[in-house]
Amino acid sequence: MSTLVFSHASHDYLDTASDEDIRAVHFVGSLPAVLTGDHRATMQWFLDHSTDTSLTGLPCDPDPRWIIDWLDGLATIDALEPVRTGASADYDDMPTYRLKRDRWLESEDLSLGRAAHTDAVMAARAQLHDDRDFPPHQVSVPNPYDLALFTFGSPTAAVTHLPVFRQAVLDDVHTIHRQHGNQVVYQLETPAVLATLDRTPRPLWPAAVRVLAKQVARVFADGPREATWRIHLCHGDLGHQPLFELTDLVPAVQFLNALHQQLRRLRIPMPAAHIPMCTGTDAPPTDPRFYRALRHLRRDINVIAGLVDETHPKDSRTALGLVETELDRPVLAVAAACGHGRRLVPDAVANAALACELAHHTTDTPAR
């Protein structure tokens, strides 16, 4: 078979002749808080726990709880006032805000600080030790719609204020790209897409996926044209609990196909797509019907299979075979359904070990 090798000259993954298996390991980004105090140590953890496996990227996320630190920090923004306070222990305990009368938001008010964080991470990369060529640094980029939705707690308010959130995200991305070019890849992260579809009656899905796909496509279109993106669909994992029940992969497939169509019109490459196939509470299903929708996914969409569950290794192996059978091709990479930030350290170690095992797992799927 062949293995995926990152070329520093471009953001393409190259097929090279090898006896290795072809899958890479994808780390969504976060680690338990006790592992994230030092940038060099955080990145070294990912390298040390994937020694015989290619990586899609090398993350160093600043917040083990995704955007919770940022969301709490909005309390200091003068243009906002709290509607509800909360400690963000779960999805019913999160703060929300509203715009004060006769005030408005500036993109600087909403900055995630990714540009400054990336500068610090890139300086720390020089201290890493590994025999392999390092994969690019993976920058976590929350979808602007998600940021607006979590801020205001209302889809209507989120859409109303979406432009300033989009500008805040893209200001960071453009700054990072000017500073670091193709040493960086960007992962757009969005639980809101699948959560919105979960709350939408299925007859209305065609309209909903078009709107959602246009919103995400605009982020890619307004970003640097030379940038490489991935998209991380998500069911949420706050408190290691999902936002909604996982029933099948139909919403993910419909959204990704709609996004592919939008990006094709804009002549923008379709990013590799991380599709969550389990949650913090449920193992990846072993019923083939769960994965049947993958037959309808565009063949030129590279899939990162989010099915690595350290508490259910046998089910994870079975699920990988079912996924590649329905796709009729190998996946680009294997991953957990979400980041490791809500796991205990031993669980994060076990998940990484299982991911590496699955990367080399043999199935009957035709070679890429």
XYZ file of C-alpha atoms in Angstrom:
368
model
C 0.000 0.000 0.000
C 1.040 3.667 0.190
C 1.401 6.168 2.966
C 0.389 9.805 3.224
C 3.385 12.115 3.377
C 3.200 15.864 3.881
C 5.245 17.914 1.441
C 6.559 21.197 2.862
C 6.545 22.615 -0.667
C 2.755 22.558 -0.806
C -0.315 21.495 1.125
C -0.842 18.349 -0.933
C -0.672 14.881 0.461
C 1.357 12.703 -1.878
C 0.938 9.012 -2.591
C 4.340 7.416 -2.303
C 5.156 3.745 -2.745
C 5.454 2.034 0.639
C 4.520 -1.078 2.567
C 2.817 1.106 5.151
C -0.924 1.510 5.360
C -2.365 4.624 3.780
C -4.299 6.273 6.580
C -2.987 9.131 8.669
C -4.012 10.066 12.200
C -5.879 13.325 12.689
C -5.913 14.994 16.094
C -8.874 17.352 16.368
C -6.789 19.599 18.589
C -7.463 19.846 22.295
C -5.768 17.970 25.137
C -6.632 17.663 28.838
C -5.880 20.916 30.638
C -2.950 19.449 32.583
C -1.138 18.848 29.284
C -1.597 22.325 27.798
C 0.484 24.679 29.920
C 3.507 24.669 27.613
C 3.287 24.910 23.803
C 6.351 22.775 23.154
C 5.199 20.048 25.561
C 1.699 20.074 24.090
C 2.936 19.511 20.541
C 5.526 16.993 21.707
C 2.712 14.976 23.277
C 1.060 14.535 19.870
C 4.381 13.521 18.294
C 5.266 11.119 21.099
C 1.892 9.373 20.874
C 1.987 8.826 17.102
C 5.552 7.669 16.567
C 4.867 5.209 13.726
C 2.101 7.127 11.983
C 1.706 10.088 9.635
C -0.168 13.084 11.050
C -2.448 15.426 9.135
C -1.329 18.330 11.293
C 0.201 19.316 14.614
C -2.302 21.205 16.764
C -1.765 23.253 19.892
C -5.200 24.488 20.907
C -5.290 27.210 23.580
C -8.542 26.153 25.329
C -9.293 22.528 26.312
C -12.997 23.472 26.230
C -12.893 24.882 22.670
C -14.335 28.444 22.949
C -15.399 28.592 26.587
C -12.542 30.876 27.694
C -13.384 33.210 24.810
C -17.108 33.095 25.615
C -16.467 33.925 29.277
C -14.196 36.782 28.191
C -17.054 38.502 26.350
C -18.286 39.676 29.755
C -15.560 42.323 29.588
C -16.732 43.725 26.234
C -18.381 47.093 26.861
C -20.907 46.738 24.026
C -22.333 43.508 25.462
C -24.327 42.740 28.577
C -25.096 39.293 30.012
C -28.499 37.720 29.516
C -27.592 34.557 31.370
C -24.535 33.638 33.410
C -23.099 30.166 33.782
C -19.997 28.133 34.522
C -20.227 26.183 31.226
C -20.265 22.831 32.993
C -22.730 21.676 30.335
C -24.810 23.096 27.488
C -27.541 24.304 29.860
C -25.023 26.264 31.931
C -23.441 28.552 29.333
C -23.428 32.363 29.425
C -25.257 34.316 26.723
C -25.199 38.021 25.892
C -27.072 40.773 24.118
C -25.998 44.027 22.531
C -26.487 47.090 24.710
C -28.845 49.751 23.437
C -27.258 52.066 20.851
C -23.993 50.115 20.878
C -22.290 48.000 18.241
C -19.587 45.394 18.049
C -16.208 45.778 16.381
C -14.260 42.811 15.056
C -11.483 43.586 17.568
C -13.980 42.996 20.396
C -14.494 39.422 19.203
C -10.958 38.370 18.357
C -10.003 34.837 19.336
C -6.364 35.876 19.551
C -5.325 33.126 17.159
C -2.672 35.234 15.415
C -0.686 35.976 18.580
C -1.154 32.410 19.789
C 0.110 31.019 16.480
C 3.216 33.222 16.627
C 4.039 31.761 20.044
C 3.340 28.201 18.896
C 5.508 28.541 15.811
C 8.403 29.771 17.964
C 7.966 26.731 20.216
C 8.047 24.340 17.221
C 11.765 25.044 16.865
C 12.310 23.273 20.198
C 10.539 20.041 19.184
C 12.396 16.780 18.775
C 11.324 14.108 16.299
C 12.931 12.123 13.504
C 10.040 12.829 11.150
C 9.376 15.950 9.169
C 6.832 17.915 11.140
C 3.347 18.236 9.667
C 1.996 21.790 9.395
C 0.708 23.564 12.459
C -3.056 23.129 12.665
C -4.905 26.291 13.689
C -8.323 25.876 15.259
C -10.827 28.252 13.614
C -14.351 28.188 15.064
C -17.043 28.823 12.470
C -18.246 32.445 12.768
C -21.871 31.293 12.869
C -21.086 29.075 15.850
C -19.411 31.968 17.657
C -22.400 34.224 17.047
C -24.874 31.510 18.027
C -23.119 30.687 21.297
C -22.730 34.395 22.082
C -26.369 35.362 21.638
C -28.110 32.002 22.115
C -30.447 32.771 19.228
C -30.184 31.890 15.519
C -31.896 35.162 14.565
C -29.434 37.301 16.536
C -26.548 35.157 15.293
C -27.447 35.801 11.657
C -27.987 39.511 12.328
C -24.482 39.932 13.775
C -22.724 37.319 11.652
C -20.653 39.751 9.495
C -18.652 41.133 12.444
C -17.929 37.610 13.751
C -16.792 36.545 10.290
C -14.501 39.553 10.067
C -12.995 38.797 13.479
C -12.170 35.232 12.419
C -10.793 36.223 9.020
C -8.642 39.020 10.455
C -6.781 36.358 12.427
C -6.545 33.948 9.484
C -5.148 36.563 7.104
C -2.628 37.741 9.694
C -1.482 34.165 10.342
C -1.194 33.448 6.629
C 0.918 36.550 6.027
C 3.261 35.533 8.838
C 3.492 31.773 8.345
C 2.194 30.863 4.885
C 1.989 27.160 4.113
C 3.497 26.136 7.442
C -0.075 26.343 8.732
C -3.378 24.630 7.918
C -6.747 25.790 9.232
C -9.464 23.637 10.760
C -12.926 25.191 10.603
C -14.913 23.759 13.509
C -18.698 23.736 13.625
C -21.137 21.896 15.867
C -23.801 24.396 14.764
C -24.215 22.826 11.305
C -25.289 19.401 12.523
C -27.116 20.841 15.542
C -29.170 23.097 13.248
C -30.105 20.187 11.020
C -31.028 18.105 14.061
C -33.536 20.819 15.009
C -34.866 21.229 11.453
C -37.662 19.002 10.053
C -36.213 16.750 7.348
C -38.480 18.111 4.583
C -36.765 21.489 5.136
C -33.234 20.104 5.001
C -32.534 20.954 1.341
C -33.083 24.654 2.060
C -31.243 24.484 5.385
C -28.126 22.781 3.979
C -27.925 25.356 1.173
C -27.957 28.232 3.663
C -25.426 26.536 5.942
C -23.175 25.597 3.030
C -23.206 29.155 1.671
C -22.234 30.513 5.076
C -19.255 28.153 5.425
C -18.223 28.571 1.788
C -18.011 32.330 2.284
C -15.480 31.856 5.080
C -13.268 29.837 2.740
C -13.834 32.274 -0.120
C -12.928 35.332 1.976
C -9.852 33.685 3.462
C -6.424 33.542 1.783
C -6.776 31.767 -1.558
C -3.574 29.769 -1.014
C -4.634 28.523 2.442
C -5.427 24.875 3.146
C -8.543 24.184 5.168
C -10.153 21.205 6.841
C -13.658 21.157 8.239
C -14.498 19.516 11.542
C -18.171 18.704 11.903
C -19.068 18.078 15.516
C -21.847 16.874 17.798
C -20.471 18.897 20.695
C -18.562 17.458 23.653
C -18.945 19.897 26.554
C -18.822 17.828 29.734
C -18.098 14.889 27.398
C -21.797 14.976 26.405
C -23.147 15.573 22.881
C -25.498 18.375 21.950
C -27.895 15.912 20.332
C -28.350 12.219 19.627
C -26.374 10.644 16.794
C -28.724 8.688 14.526
C -27.127 8.494 11.076
C -24.739 10.282 8.710
C -27.383 11.709 6.371
C -27.102 15.327 7.628
C -23.304 15.311 7.386
C -23.376 13.904 3.852
C -26.045 16.313 2.658
C -24.197 19.305 4.087
C -20.797 18.278 2.695
C -22.224 17.651 -0.763
C -23.887 21.081 -0.679
C -20.626 22.683 0.472
C -18.755 20.895 -2.321
C -21.218 22.354 -4.827
C -20.815 25.874 -3.454
C -17.022 25.688 -3.466
C -16.923 24.234 -6.965
C -18.824 27.279 -8.225
C -16.253 29.488 -6.524
C -13.329 27.399 -7.882
C -12.144 26.699 -4.341
C -10.814 23.251 -3.366
C -13.053 21.173 -1.126
C -11.366 20.653 2.246
C -10.929 17.252 3.828
C -13.911 16.648 6.105
C -13.832 15.247 9.622
C -17.130 13.436 10.145
C -17.934 12.435 13.757
C -19.232 8.862 13.930
C -19.470 8.452 17.703
C -19.860 10.735 20.719
C -18.465 11.059 24.214
C -21.218 8.743 25.453
C -21.872 6.337 22.556
C -19.605 3.936 20.669
C -19.435 4.058 16.867
C -22.395 2.028 15.595
C -21.779 -1.415 14.130
C -25.030 -1.481 12.149
C -24.133 -1.056 8.451
C -27.286 1.018 7.905
C -25.825 3.844 9.985
C -23.087 4.374 7.367
C -25.198 3.878 4.240
C -25.419 7.601 3.495
C -21.678 7.597 2.762
C -22.496 5.923 -0.573
C -23.859 9.298 -1.668
C -20.894 11.416 -0.569
C -18.995 12.974 -3.454
C -16.068 10.701 -4.280
C -13.583 13.563 -4.362
C -14.273 14.524 -0.731
C -11.503 13.190 1.501
C -12.948 11.770 4.705
C -11.425 11.887 8.167
C -13.370 9.221 10.050
C -14.167 10.352 13.594
C -14.742 6.885 15.031
C -11.837 6.236 17.404
C -13.363 5.377 20.793
C -10.852 4.001 23.279
C -13.634 2.498 25.418
C -14.926 0.487 22.443
C -11.891 -0.596 20.380
C -13.629 -3.554 18.761
C -16.555 -1.399 17.632
C -14.081 1.193 16.315
C -12.374 -1.453 14.165
C -15.715 -2.705 12.881
C -16.887 0.830 12.132
C -13.765 1.593 10.094
C -14.430 -1.399 7.861
C -18.063 -0.362 7.411
C -17.103 3.227 6.563
C -14.576 2.215 3.918
C -16.983 -0.352 2.476
C -19.684 2.282 1.989
C -17.211 4.838 0.627
C -15.582 2.144 -1.563
C -12.235 3.733 -0.790
C -9.944 4.247 2.191
C -10.423 7.221 4.446
C -7.759 9.905 4.487
C -7.319 9.636 8.248
C -8.837 8.328 11.459
C -9.647 10.476 14.482
C -11.683 10.735 17.631
C -15.106 12.320 17.266
C -13.844 15.464 18.995
C -10.773 16.770 20.794
C -9.269 15.181 23.905
C -9.869 18.205 26.135
C -12.670 16.571 28.139
C -10.812 13.280 28.600
C -8.602 12.232 31.461
C -4.956 11.839 30.489
C -5.005 7.991 30.447
C -8.056 8.081 28.173
C -6.355 10.522 25.794
C -3.313 8.230 25.670
C -5.527 5.213 24.965
C -7.402 7.053 22.225
C -4.181 8.082 20.495
C -2.883 4.509 20.683
C -6.081 3.132 19.162
C -5.984 5.776 16.415
C -2.469 4.677 15.471
C -3.556 1.042 15.446
C -6.519 1.822 13.181
C -4.312 3.840 10.849
C -2.494 0.584 10.076
C -5.568 -1.658 10.285
C -6.124 -3.795 7.204
C -9.555 -3.795 5.553
C -10.795 -5.203 2.282
C -11.284 -1.757 0.786
C -9.576 -1.073 -2.573
C -6.371 0.960 -2.335
C -6.570 4.691 -3.014
